[in-house]
Amino acid sequence: MRDPVVVATGQTYDRESIALWIESGHNTCPKTGQNLAHTSLIPNRALKNLISMWCREQKIPFELTETSHKSNGVSIPNKAAVEATRMTVSFLVNQLSGSQSTEAANGVVYELRALAKTNSDSRGFIAEAGAIPLLVRYLGSDVGSELPNLQVNAVTTILNLSILEANKTNVMETDGALNGIIEVLRSGATWEAKGNAAATIFSLSGVHSYRKRLGRKNRVIKGLVDLAQLGPNSSKRDALVAILTLASDRDTVGRLIEAGVVEIVAGVLDSLPEEAVTILEVVVKKGGLAAIAAVYNKIKKLAVLLREGSETSRESAAATLVTICRKGGSEMVAELAAMPGIERIIWELMGSGTVRARRKAATLLRILRRWAAGLDPSPILERPNTTVSGTSATTVM
């Protein structure tokens, strides 16, 4: 897995494989069978960093990972190495349990943080040794005020541990853990701490039941929206990715709209267009008329993305505009039609975008032409994948 990405259900796949799956016309998650609320692929940077680190340790060129594994038969860690890791974890957790000062605790937590980055065995051993309840002690605002690095190290260790599926349950079921993570998200001592708390929310929301549970907590919604508005770009991105995952639950979308997510996301369309426009796509798809009303004055920004955005953001912008025009009626279509050169922009996307972008662009063009002819634009149905040659659209069966 050279380029791990996360789909709408929270599952991680190799980008090349899942992109081929989606391009083939599938709109479900291969593992869970759930319908994908959106088809954006979110980079799983934490996992990619772990893969890269392991490759460096094993002296395997990262870009040749797959072929090297097949041809050289790299062995998995032997039993002695695994036991050594277990003993190291046990020692560190015992040290943490008996720490008499925050400075001493910080040194141990830093070591656990580094160890939790290395592999699944280490993450499992750390949780089994009882580290999570001990780490929760250092999430509070009092610790953040006294020793900000300790709070950062503690929440980041929990983030690294949560990558392991079984540990998500350990975190969610540990007394005070979720509240501690939310406290860091809302009032952490540093932006790094807040961003890593948001990344932890994203990781935990990979489990469907936890996603719904997290989405019901107003403190989570408010914390993520505030971070997306006020944080530096790196922290904003962590918040937006978490928001996107939570937004796949329809009930959560209403809370996000009430919290002002449309305005906040529109404010970062220029700096973080891919994440922002994908959230708008999901919100207008699941949020009903309230979402359409909230996004009304963002139509021009979306039209600009159709022309100037990346491949992914152009696709999401087209999908968002299709939903807005269908649900919002003639007033929304008129706003889009008033954009200078909009038909030419749509034609360009039909000729150069992804398969899905071309399909959405073709639908958008038909909506505009129905509106211009005085017909109701909402009944337009999408056709199968469409490509463009010259001035005529050809259906690919």
Short mmCIF file of C-alpha atoms in Angstrom, two decimals:
data_model
loop_
_atom_site.label_atom_id
_atom_site.label_comp_id
_atom_site.label_asym_id
_atom_site.label_seq_id
_atom_site.Cartn_x
_atom_site.Cartn_y
_atom_site.Cartn_z
CA MET A 1 0.00 0.00 0.00
CA ARG A 2 1.97 2.96 -1.30
CA ASP A 3 -0.67 5.68 -1.05
CA PRO A 4 -3.30 4.87 1.62
CA VAL A 5 -6.52 6.86 1.44
CA VAL A 6 -9.73 6.92 3.47
CA VAL A 7 -13.18 6.69 1.87
CA ALA A 8 -16.45 8.07 3.23
CA THR A 9 -17.09 5.02 5.43
CA GLY A 10 -13.79 5.50 7.25
CA GLN A 11 -12.11 2.45 5.68
CA THR A 12 -8.57 2.74 4.30
CA TYR A 13 -7.55 1.46 0.86
CA ASP A 14 -4.69 1.89 -1.58
CA ARG A 15 -5.49 4.92 -3.75
CA GLU A 16 -4.89 3.20 -7.08
CA SER A 17 -7.10 0.23 -6.20
CA ILE A 18 -10.06 2.13 -4.74
CA ALA A 19 -9.91 4.76 -7.50
CA LEU A 20 -10.22 1.98 -10.08
CA TRP A 21 -13.17 0.54 -8.10
CA ILE A 22 -14.97 3.91 -8.11
CA GLU A 23 -14.11 4.70 -11.73
CA SER A 24 -15.68 1.36 -12.67
CA GLY A 25 -19.02 2.68 -11.46
CA HIS A 26 -19.17 1.25 -7.92
CA ASN A 27 -20.55 3.58 -5.23
CA THR A 28 -20.20 1.27 -2.23
CA CYS A 29 -17.39 0.53 0.22
CA PRO A 30 -15.83 -2.84 -0.72
CA LYS A 31 -15.37 -3.86 2.93
CA THR A 32 -18.60 -2.68 4.58
CA GLY A 33 -20.95 -2.64 1.58
CA GLN A 34 -22.25 0.79 2.67
CA ASN A 35 -23.08 3.41 0.05
CA LEU A 36 -20.38 6.08 -0.20
CA ALA A 37 -21.75 9.48 0.82
CA HIS A 38 -19.06 11.00 -1.42
CA THR A 39 -16.27 9.62 -3.58
CA SER A 40 -13.45 11.84 -2.39
CA LEU A 41 -10.29 9.99 -1.29
CA ILE A 42 -8.74 11.48 1.84
CA PRO A 43 -4.99 10.85 2.28
CA ASN A 44 -4.26 8.75 5.37
CA ARG A 45 -1.05 10.58 6.21
CA ALA A 46 -0.56 8.84 9.54
CA LEU A 47 -0.56 5.41 7.92
CA LYS A 48 1.57 6.58 5.00
CA ASN A 49 4.17 7.96 7.40
CA LEU A 50 4.23 4.64 9.25
CA ILE A 51 4.70 2.72 5.98
CA SER A 52 7.46 5.10 4.92
CA MET A 53 9.18 4.81 8.30
CA TRP A 54 9.06 1.00 8.22
CA CYS A 55 10.47 0.98 4.70
CA ARG A 56 13.36 3.19 5.77
CA GLU A 57 14.08 0.94 8.76
CA GLN A 58 14.09 -2.12 6.50
CA LYS A 59 16.15 -0.28 3.84
CA ILE A 60 13.39 -0.77 1.28
CA PRO A 61 12.89 2.07 -1.25
CA PHE A 62 9.41 3.36 -0.50
CA GLU A 63 8.38 3.64 -4.16
CA LEU A 64 9.36 -0.01 -4.69
CA THR A 65 7.64 -1.37 -1.60
CA GLU A 66 5.34 -3.84 -3.32
CA THR A 67 7.88 -5.32 -5.72
CA SER A 68 10.54 -5.53 -3.03
CA HIS A 69 8.21 -7.48 -0.79
CA LYS A 70 7.49 -9.96 -3.54
CA SER A 71 11.02 -10.43 -4.85
CA ASN A 72 13.10 -10.24 -1.69
CA GLY A 73 10.73 -11.95 0.71
CA VAL A 74 11.27 -9.49 3.59
CA SER A 75 10.65 -11.32 6.85
CA ILE A 76 8.29 -10.14 9.54
CA PRO A 77 9.74 -9.24 12.96
CA ASN A 78 10.94 -12.38 14.76
CA LYS A 79 9.64 -13.57 18.10
CA ALA A 80 12.59 -12.19 20.05
CA ALA A 81 12.04 -8.71 18.63
CA VAL A 82 8.33 -8.86 19.47
CA GLU A 83 9.06 -9.91 23.05
CA ALA A 84 11.65 -7.17 23.38
CA THR A 85 9.02 -4.64 22.30
CA ARG A 86 6.54 -6.06 24.81
CA MET A 87 9.11 -5.77 27.62
CA THR A 88 9.97 -2.21 26.63
CA VAL A 89 6.30 -1.25 26.66
CA SER A 90 5.77 -2.86 30.06
CA PHE A 91 8.76 -0.98 31.47
CA LEU A 92 7.60 2.37 30.09
CA VAL A 93 4.02 1.97 31.31
CA ASN A 94 5.27 1.03 34.79
CA GLN A 95 7.49 4.11 34.72
CA LEU A 96 4.52 6.26 33.74
CA SER A 97 2.37 4.78 36.48
CA GLY A 98 4.94 5.75 39.10
CA SER A 99 5.95 9.14 37.68
CA GLN A 100 6.32 11.73 40.43
CA SER A 101 6.58 14.82 38.21
CA THR A 102 5.18 16.11 34.93
CA GLU A 103 8.71 16.42 33.54
CA ALA A 104 9.41 12.74 34.21
CA ALA A 105 6.01 11.77 32.81
CA ASN A 106 6.66 13.81 29.66
CA GLY A 107 9.83 11.86 28.92
CA VAL A 108 8.01 8.53 29.23
CA VAL A 109 4.97 9.67 27.23
CA TYR A 110 7.27 10.89 24.46
CA GLU A 111 8.85 7.42 24.28
CA LEU A 112 5.40 5.81 24.13
CA ARG A 113 4.39 8.26 21.40
CA ALA A 114 7.41 7.26 19.32
CA LEU A 115 6.82 3.56 19.96
CA ALA A 116 3.13 3.83 19.04
CA LYS A 117 4.17 5.10 15.59
CA THR A 118 6.22 2.04 14.71
CA ASN A 119 3.82 -0.88 14.17
CA SER A 120 0.57 -2.58 15.15
CA ASP A 121 2.29 -4.86 17.68
CA SER A 122 3.57 -1.87 19.63
CA ARG A 123 0.17 -0.20 19.57
CA GLY A 124 -1.48 -3.37 20.82
CA PHE A 125 1.08 -3.90 23.58
CA ILE A 126 0.79 -0.31 24.81
CA ALA A 127 -2.99 -0.55 25.13
CA GLU A 128 -2.83 -4.01 26.74
CA ALA A 129 -0.37 -2.71 29.32
CA GLY A 130 -2.95 -0.18 30.50
CA ALA A 131 -1.39 2.98 29.11
CA ILE A 132 -4.58 4.66 27.90
CA PRO A 133 -6.04 5.50 31.36
CA LEU A 134 -2.62 6.83 32.38
CA LEU A 135 -2.39 9.02 29.27
CA VAL A 136 -5.84 10.48 29.96
CA ARG A 137 -4.41 12.13 33.08
CA TYR A 138 -2.35 14.44 30.90
CA LEU A 139 -5.08 15.71 28.59
CA GLY A 140 -6.46 18.32 30.99
CA SER A 141 -6.09 22.09 30.73
CA ASP A 142 -4.06 22.15 33.95
CA VAL A 143 -1.39 19.99 32.31
CA GLY A 144 -1.53 22.08 29.15
CA SER A 145 -0.88 25.23 31.16
CA GLU A 146 1.99 23.73 33.14
CA LEU A 147 3.71 21.69 30.41
CA PRO A 148 2.17 22.07 26.91
CA ASN A 149 4.47 19.44 25.40
CA LEU A 150 3.12 16.79 27.76
CA GLN A 151 -0.44 17.46 26.61
CA VAL A 152 0.67 17.29 22.96
CA ASN A 153 2.56 14.04 23.53
CA ALA A 154 -0.35 12.47 25.41
CA VAL A 155 -3.03 13.24 22.82
CA THR A 156 -0.69 12.29 19.96
CA THR A 157 0.07 8.95 21.61
CA ILE A 158 -3.66 8.25 21.86
CA LEU A 159 -3.99 9.23 18.19
CA ASN A 160 -1.25 6.79 17.20
CA LEU A 161 -2.79 4.04 19.32
CA SER A 162 -6.22 4.59 17.75
CA ILE A 163 -4.90 3.61 14.32
CA LEU A 164 -5.24 -0.01 15.49
CA GLU A 165 -8.89 -0.98 15.11
CA ALA A 166 -9.14 -2.74 18.48
CA ASN A 167 -7.72 0.30 20.23
CA LYS A 168 -10.54 2.51 19.00
CA THR A 169 -12.81 0.58 21.35
CA ASN A 170 -10.24 0.82 24.15
CA VAL A 171 -10.15 4.60 23.79
CA MET A 172 -13.93 5.03 23.57
CA GLU A 173 -14.54 2.79 26.60
CA THR A 174 -11.83 4.23 28.86
CA ASP A 175 -13.32 6.54 31.50
CA GLY A 176 -12.56 10.15 30.71
CA ALA A 177 -10.72 9.46 27.46
CA LEU A 178 -13.27 10.91 25.06
CA ASN A 179 -13.98 13.89 27.31
CA GLY A 180 -10.24 14.49 27.58
CA ILE A 181 -9.80 14.42 23.81
CA ILE A 182 -12.70 16.86 23.40
CA GLU A 183 -11.19 19.13 26.05
CA VAL A 184 -7.92 19.24 24.12
CA LEU A 185 -9.84 19.90 20.89
CA ARG A 186 -11.63 22.87 22.43
CA SER A 187 -9.04 24.34 24.77
CA GLY A 188 -5.71 22.66 24.09
CA ALA A 189 -2.58 24.61 24.95
CA THR A 190 -1.25 24.58 21.37
CA TRP A 191 -2.61 24.33 17.84
CA GLU A 192 -0.69 21.08 17.45
CA ALA A 193 -2.55 19.59 20.40
CA LYS A 194 -5.91 20.74 19.02
CA GLY A 195 -5.10 19.45 15.54
CA ASN A 196 -4.07 16.04 16.85
CA ALA A 197 -7.23 15.88 18.95
CA ALA A 198 -9.22 16.52 15.75
CA ALA A 199 -7.22 13.81 13.99
CA THR A 200 -8.09 11.45 16.86
CA ILE A 201 -11.79 12.24 16.40
CA PHE A 202 -11.36 11.39 12.72
CA SER A 203 -9.62 8.11 13.55
CA LEU A 204 -12.28 7.06 16.07
CA SER A 205 -15.08 7.93 13.64
CA GLY A 206 -13.85 5.16 11.37
CA VAL A 207 -16.20 2.93 13.38
CA HIS A 208 -19.77 3.65 12.26
CA SER A 209 -21.36 3.53 15.72
CA TYR A 210 -18.69 5.83 17.12
CA ARG A 211 -19.18 8.24 14.22
CA LYS A 212 -22.85 8.63 15.14
CA ARG A 213 -21.98 8.97 18.83
CA LEU A 214 -19.37 11.64 18.17
CA GLY A 215 -21.70 13.50 15.81
CA ARG A 216 -24.32 13.79 18.57
CA LYS A 217 -21.92 15.69 20.83
CA ASN A 218 -22.26 19.44 20.38
CA ARG A 219 -18.85 19.98 21.97
CA VAL A 220 -17.25 17.90 19.23
CA ILE A 221 -19.08 19.80 16.48
CA LYS A 222 -18.29 23.20 18.02
CA GLY A 223 -14.65 22.28 18.63
CA LEU A 224 -14.10 21.11 15.05
CA VAL A 225 -15.89 24.10 13.51
CA ASP A 226 -13.92 26.56 15.68
CA LEU A 227 -10.64 24.87 14.78
CA ALA A 228 -11.52 24.95 11.08
CA GLN A 229 -12.16 28.68 11.41
CA LEU A 230 -9.34 29.83 13.68
CA GLY A 231 -6.46 27.37 13.40
CA PRO A 232 -3.44 27.39 11.09
CA ASN A 233 -3.84 25.47 7.83
CA SER A 234 -2.42 22.21 9.18
CA SER A 235 -4.92 22.21 12.06
CA LYS A 236 -7.75 23.42 9.82
CA ARG A 237 -7.12 20.42 7.57
CA ASP A 238 -7.34 18.00 10.52
CA ALA A 239 -10.63 19.61 11.56
CA LEU A 240 -12.08 19.55 8.02
CA VAL A 241 -11.23 15.89 7.50
CA ALA A 242 -12.95 15.01 10.79
CA ILE A 243 -15.98 17.14 9.84
CA LEU A 244 -16.19 15.40 6.47
CA THR A 245 -16.28 11.97 8.09
CA LEU A 246 -18.92 12.98 10.65
CA ALA A 247 -21.01 14.58 7.87
CA SER A 248 -21.57 11.18 6.28
CA ASP A 249 -24.24 10.69 8.99
CA ARG A 250 -27.38 12.59 7.97
CA ASP A 251 -28.39 13.47 11.54
CA THR A 252 -25.03 15.12 12.13
CA VAL A 253 -25.32 17.35 9.05
CA GLY A 254 -28.09 19.40 10.67
CA ARG A 255 -25.91 20.07 13.71
CA LEU A 256 -23.02 21.07 11.48
CA ILE A 257 -25.21 23.54 9.57
CA GLU A 258 -26.49 25.03 12.84
CA ALA A 259 -22.89 25.42 13.99
CA GLY A 260 -22.11 27.49 10.88
CA VAL A 261 -20.06 24.93 8.99
CA VAL A 262 -21.12 26.24 5.57
CA GLU A 263 -19.81 29.74 6.29
CA ILE A 264 -16.61 28.40 7.82
CA VAL A 265 -15.96 26.00 4.95
CA ALA A 266 -16.67 28.70 2.37
CA GLY A 267 -14.04 30.81 4.11
CA VAL A 268 -11.33 28.24 3.43
CA LEU A 269 -12.30 27.43 -0.17
CA ASP A 270 -9.27 29.39 -1.37
CA SER A 271 -6.69 27.90 1.00
CA LEU A 272 -7.98 24.31 1.33
CA PRO A 273 -10.28 23.86 -1.68
CA GLU A 274 -10.36 20.06 -1.91
CA GLU A 275 -11.38 19.48 1.70
CA ALA A 276 -13.77 22.44 1.78
CA VAL A 277 -15.69 21.73 -1.42
CA THR A 278 -16.03 18.03 -0.55
CA ILE A 279 -17.70 19.00 2.73
CA LEU A 280 -20.08 21.30 0.86
CA GLU A 281 -20.91 18.44 -1.51
CA VAL A 282 -21.89 16.16 1.38
CA VAL A 283 -23.73 18.88 3.31
CA VAL A 284 -25.97 19.94 0.41
CA LYS A 285 -26.63 16.30 -0.49
CA LYS A 286 -27.77 15.35 3.01
CA GLY A 287 -28.81 18.63 4.59
CA GLY A 288 -32.10 19.48 2.89
CA LEU A 289 -33.38 22.99 2.24
CA ALA A 290 -31.49 24.46 5.21
CA ALA A 291 -28.23 23.49 3.57
CA ILE A 292 -29.31 24.84 0.18
CA ALA A 293 -30.24 28.19 1.72
CA ALA A 294 -26.94 28.35 3.59
CA VAL A 295 -24.90 27.72 0.47
CA TYR A 296 -26.85 30.05 -1.86
CA ASN A 297 -24.29 32.87 -1.90
CA LYS A 298 -21.41 30.40 -2.40
CA ILE A 299 -22.49 29.46 -5.94
CA LYS A 300 -20.05 31.90 -7.55
CA LYS A 301 -17.13 30.50 -5.56
CA LEU A 302 -18.07 26.99 -6.65
CA ALA A 303 -18.24 28.12 -10.26
CA VAL A 304 -14.72 29.55 -9.96
CA LEU A 305 -13.52 26.17 -8.66
CA LEU A 306 -15.02 24.52 -11.76
CA ARG A 307 -12.54 26.51 -13.80
CA GLU A 308 -9.50 26.86 -11.55
CA GLY A 309 -9.58 24.00 -9.04
CA SER A 310 -7.68 20.73 -8.90
CA GLU A 311 -9.15 17.63 -10.53
CA THR A 312 -10.72 16.54 -7.23
CA SER A 313 -12.12 19.95 -6.30
CA ARG A 314 -13.58 20.49 -9.79
CA GLU A 315 -15.37 17.15 -9.50
CA SER A 316 -16.81 17.98 -6.07
CA ALA A 317 -17.77 21.50 -7.17
CA ALA A 318 -19.70 20.10 -10.14
CA ALA A 319 -21.48 17.54 -7.94
CA THR A 320 -22.36 20.25 -5.40
CA LEU A 321 -23.76 22.57 -8.05
CA VAL A 322 -25.89 19.77 -9.52
CA THR A 323 -27.45 19.12 -6.10
CA ILE A 324 -27.98 22.83 -5.41
CA CYS A 325 -29.69 23.38 -8.76
CA ARG A 326 -31.88 20.29 -8.40
CA LYS A 327 -33.00 20.99 -4.84
CA GLY A 328 -32.97 24.78 -4.93
CA GLY A 329 -34.97 25.26 -8.09
CA SER A 330 -34.95 28.06 -10.64
CA GLU A 331 -33.56 30.73 -8.31
CA MET A 332 -30.38 28.74 -7.78
CA VAL A 333 -30.05 27.91 -11.49
CA ALA A 334 -30.49 31.58 -12.38
CA GLU A 335 -27.65 32.51 -10.03
CA LEU A 336 -25.35 30.02 -11.75
CA ALA A 337 -26.50 30.98 -15.25
CA ALA A 338 -25.59 34.61 -14.53
CA MET A 339 -21.92 33.66 -14.23
CA PRO A 340 -20.02 34.92 -17.31
CA GLY A 341 -18.80 32.07 -19.51
CA ILE A 342 -20.32 29.34 -17.32
CA GLU A 343 -21.32 27.12 -20.26
CA ARG A 344 -17.80 27.25 -21.68
CA ILE A 345 -16.39 26.29 -18.26
CA ILE A 346 -18.77 23.34 -18.07
CA TRP A 347 -17.86 22.22 -21.59
CA GLU A 348 -14.18 22.29 -20.66
CA LEU A 349 -14.86 20.10 -17.62
CA MET A 350 -16.84 17.67 -19.78
CA GLY A 351 -13.78 17.28 -21.96
CA SER A 352 -11.02 17.10 -19.37
CA GLY A 353 -12.39 16.07 -15.97
CA THR A 354 -12.62 12.71 -14.26
CA VAL A 355 -15.34 10.30 -15.34
CA ARG A 356 -17.56 11.47 -12.50
CA ALA A 357 -16.76 15.15 -13.14
CA ARG A 358 -17.69 14.79 -16.82
CA ARG A 359 -20.96 13.12 -15.87
CA LYS A 360 -21.84 15.86 -13.38
CA ALA A 361 -20.85 18.58 -15.84
CA ALA A 362 -23.11 17.07 -18.52
CA THR A 363 -25.99 17.02 -16.04
CA LEU A 364 -25.29 20.62 -15.07
CA LEU A 365 -25.35 21.72 -18.70
CA ARG A 366 -28.72 20.01 -19.28
CA ILE A 367 -30.12 21.73 -16.17
CA LEU A 368 -29.00 25.14 -17.44
CA ARG A 369 -30.52 24.52 -20.88
CA ARG A 370 -33.83 23.35 -19.44
CA TRP A 371 -33.94 26.48 -17.30
CA ALA A 372 -33.14 28.68 -20.33
CA ALA A 373 -36.03 27.01 -22.18
CA GLY A 374 -38.40 27.81 -19.33
CA LEU A 375 -38.64 24.21 -18.12
CA ASP A 376 -38.33 22.88 -14.56
CA PRO A 377 -34.65 21.93 -14.08
CA SER A 378 -35.20 19.53 -11.17
CA PRO A 379 -36.38 16.38 -13.06
CA ILE A 380 -33.03 16.01 -14.87
CA LEU A 381 -31.58 12.54 -14.37
CA GLU A 382 -27.93 11.72 -14.83
CA ARG A 383 -26.89 9.63 -17.77
CA PRO A 384 -24.17 6.98 -17.72
CA ASN A 385 -20.50 8.00 -17.95
CA THR A 386 -20.07 10.64 -20.64
CA THR A 387 -17.11 11.73 -22.70
CA VAL A 388 -16.91 14.64 -25.11
CA SER A 389 -15.48 14.75 -28.61
CA GLY A 390 -15.67 18.06 -30.45
CA THR A 391 -19.08 19.49 -29.68
CA SER A 392 -21.05 16.31 -29.16
CA ALA A 393 -21.39 14.12 -26.09
CA THR A 394 -20.97 10.38 -26.50
CA THR A 395 -22.42 7.91 -24.04
CA VAL A 396 -20.06 5.16 -22.95
CA MET A 397 -21.98 2.00 -22.09
#
